[in-house]
XYZ file of C-alpha atoms in Angstrom:
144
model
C 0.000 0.000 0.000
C 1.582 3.785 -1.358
C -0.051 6.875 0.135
C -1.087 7.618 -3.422
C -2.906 5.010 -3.835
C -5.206 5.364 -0.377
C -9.142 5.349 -1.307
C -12.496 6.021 0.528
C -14.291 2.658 0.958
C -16.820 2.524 -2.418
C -19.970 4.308 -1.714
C -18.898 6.277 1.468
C -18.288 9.393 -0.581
C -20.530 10.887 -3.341
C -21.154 13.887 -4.891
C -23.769 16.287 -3.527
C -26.723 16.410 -6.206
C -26.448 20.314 -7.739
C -29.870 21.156 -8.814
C -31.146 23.784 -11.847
C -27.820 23.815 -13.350
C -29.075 23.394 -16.905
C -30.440 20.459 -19.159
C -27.702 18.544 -19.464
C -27.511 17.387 -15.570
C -31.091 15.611 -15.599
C -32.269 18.538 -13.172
C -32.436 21.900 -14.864
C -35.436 23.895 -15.204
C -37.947 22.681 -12.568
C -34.735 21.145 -10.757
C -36.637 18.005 -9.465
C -39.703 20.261 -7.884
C -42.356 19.351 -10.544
C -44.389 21.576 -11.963
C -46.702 24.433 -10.276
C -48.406 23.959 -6.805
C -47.303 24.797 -3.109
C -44.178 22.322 -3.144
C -42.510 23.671 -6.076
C -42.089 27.750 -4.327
C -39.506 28.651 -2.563
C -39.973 28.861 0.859
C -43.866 27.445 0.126
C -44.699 24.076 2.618
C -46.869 22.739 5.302
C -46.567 22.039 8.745
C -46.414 18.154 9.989
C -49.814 16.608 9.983
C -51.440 19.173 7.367
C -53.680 17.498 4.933
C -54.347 20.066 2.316
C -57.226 21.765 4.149
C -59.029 18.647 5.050
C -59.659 18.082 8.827
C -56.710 16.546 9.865
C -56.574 13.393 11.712
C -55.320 13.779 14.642
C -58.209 16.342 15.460
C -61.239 14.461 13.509
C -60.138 11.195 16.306
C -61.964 12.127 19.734
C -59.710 12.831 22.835
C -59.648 10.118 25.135
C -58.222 9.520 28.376
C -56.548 11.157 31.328
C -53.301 10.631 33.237
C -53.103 12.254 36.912
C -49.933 14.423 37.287
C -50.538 12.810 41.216
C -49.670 9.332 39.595
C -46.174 9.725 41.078
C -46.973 10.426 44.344
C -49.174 7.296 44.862
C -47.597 3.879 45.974
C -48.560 0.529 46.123
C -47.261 -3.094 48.199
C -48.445 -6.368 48.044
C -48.912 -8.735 50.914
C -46.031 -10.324 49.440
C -44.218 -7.914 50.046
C -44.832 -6.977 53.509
C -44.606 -10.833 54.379
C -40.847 -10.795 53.135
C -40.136 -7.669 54.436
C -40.841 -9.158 57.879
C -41.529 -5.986 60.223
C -43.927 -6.083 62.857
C -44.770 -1.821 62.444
C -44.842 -0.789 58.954
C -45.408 2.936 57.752
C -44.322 4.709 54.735
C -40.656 5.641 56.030
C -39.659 1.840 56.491
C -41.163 0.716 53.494
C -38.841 3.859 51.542
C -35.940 2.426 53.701
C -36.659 -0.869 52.280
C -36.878 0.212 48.543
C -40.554 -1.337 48.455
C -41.890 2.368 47.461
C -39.860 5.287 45.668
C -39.161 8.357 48.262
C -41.568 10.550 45.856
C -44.178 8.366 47.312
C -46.692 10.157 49.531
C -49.588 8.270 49.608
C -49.592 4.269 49.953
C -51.611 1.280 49.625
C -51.452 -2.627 50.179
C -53.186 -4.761 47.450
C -54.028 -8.429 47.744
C -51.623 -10.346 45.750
C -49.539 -12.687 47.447
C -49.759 -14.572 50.845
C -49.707 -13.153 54.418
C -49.175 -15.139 57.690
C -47.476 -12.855 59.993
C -49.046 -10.251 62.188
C -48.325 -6.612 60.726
C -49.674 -3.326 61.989
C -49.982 -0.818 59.277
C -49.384 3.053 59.951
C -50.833 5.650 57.915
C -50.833 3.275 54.953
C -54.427 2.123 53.793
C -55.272 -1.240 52.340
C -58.110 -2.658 49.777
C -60.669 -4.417 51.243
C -59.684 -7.865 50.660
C -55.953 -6.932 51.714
C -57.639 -5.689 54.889
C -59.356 -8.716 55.434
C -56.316 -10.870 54.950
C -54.466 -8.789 57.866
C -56.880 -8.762 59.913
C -57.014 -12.588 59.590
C -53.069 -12.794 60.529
C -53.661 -11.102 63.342
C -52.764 -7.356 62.017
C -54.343 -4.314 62.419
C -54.603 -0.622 60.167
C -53.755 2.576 62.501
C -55.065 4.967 59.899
């Protein structure tokens, strides 16, 4: 190999396309625009999502659901969860220690999926009604 004889790979270089440069380079004239109509003037276009007048889309579908900004603030733990955590007291500050909730969490509530056999008093956490029902069975209580 001579330094003279060094070469881009083929196809990684290629000449820029020069428009309206006369007939003889395939795009005089119109220089690849067509003829007449909005595309075709300089500085003439559309925004995204315009459909030549007609009602566009994403406005003629109806609007359609709602997501709280509160969303992150809310929390939830399974009785799975508490059972292998394994405290006797729970409230929100052990279950943040514990990495069960994130510490944006300001509101939290146990759900009924898993088992539950030991006795856990919940503090200022609430609880669906069949998670309720399943502490309350185990001997637990809810100190709202």
């Amino acid at each position: 190999m001579e330094l003279n004889s060094i070469k881009p790979a083929s196809g990684a270089k290629h000449a820029k396309r020069r428009v309206g440069r006369g007939i003889g380079s395939g795009l005089g004239k119109t220089a690849g625009r067509g003829h007449k109509g909005q595309k075709s003037r300089s500085g003439g276009y559309h925004k995204v999502g315009f459909e030549g007048g007609q009602m566009p889309l994403q406005r003629r579908l109806p609007k359609r659901g709602f997501k709280s900004h509160l969303l992150k603030y809310n929390a939830e733990v399974t009785l799975g969860e508490l059972q292998a955590l394994g405290a006797a007291e729970v409230d929100v500050l052990v279950l943040k220690q514990a990495g069960l909730i994130p510490q944006l969490a300001k509101v939290v509530k146990v759900i009924k999926s898993g088992e539950l056999t030991s006795k856990v008093v919940l503090k200022g956490i609430g609880a669906t009604v069949g998670a309720k029902a399943v502490i309350e069975a185990a001997g637990g209580s809810l100190a709202e």
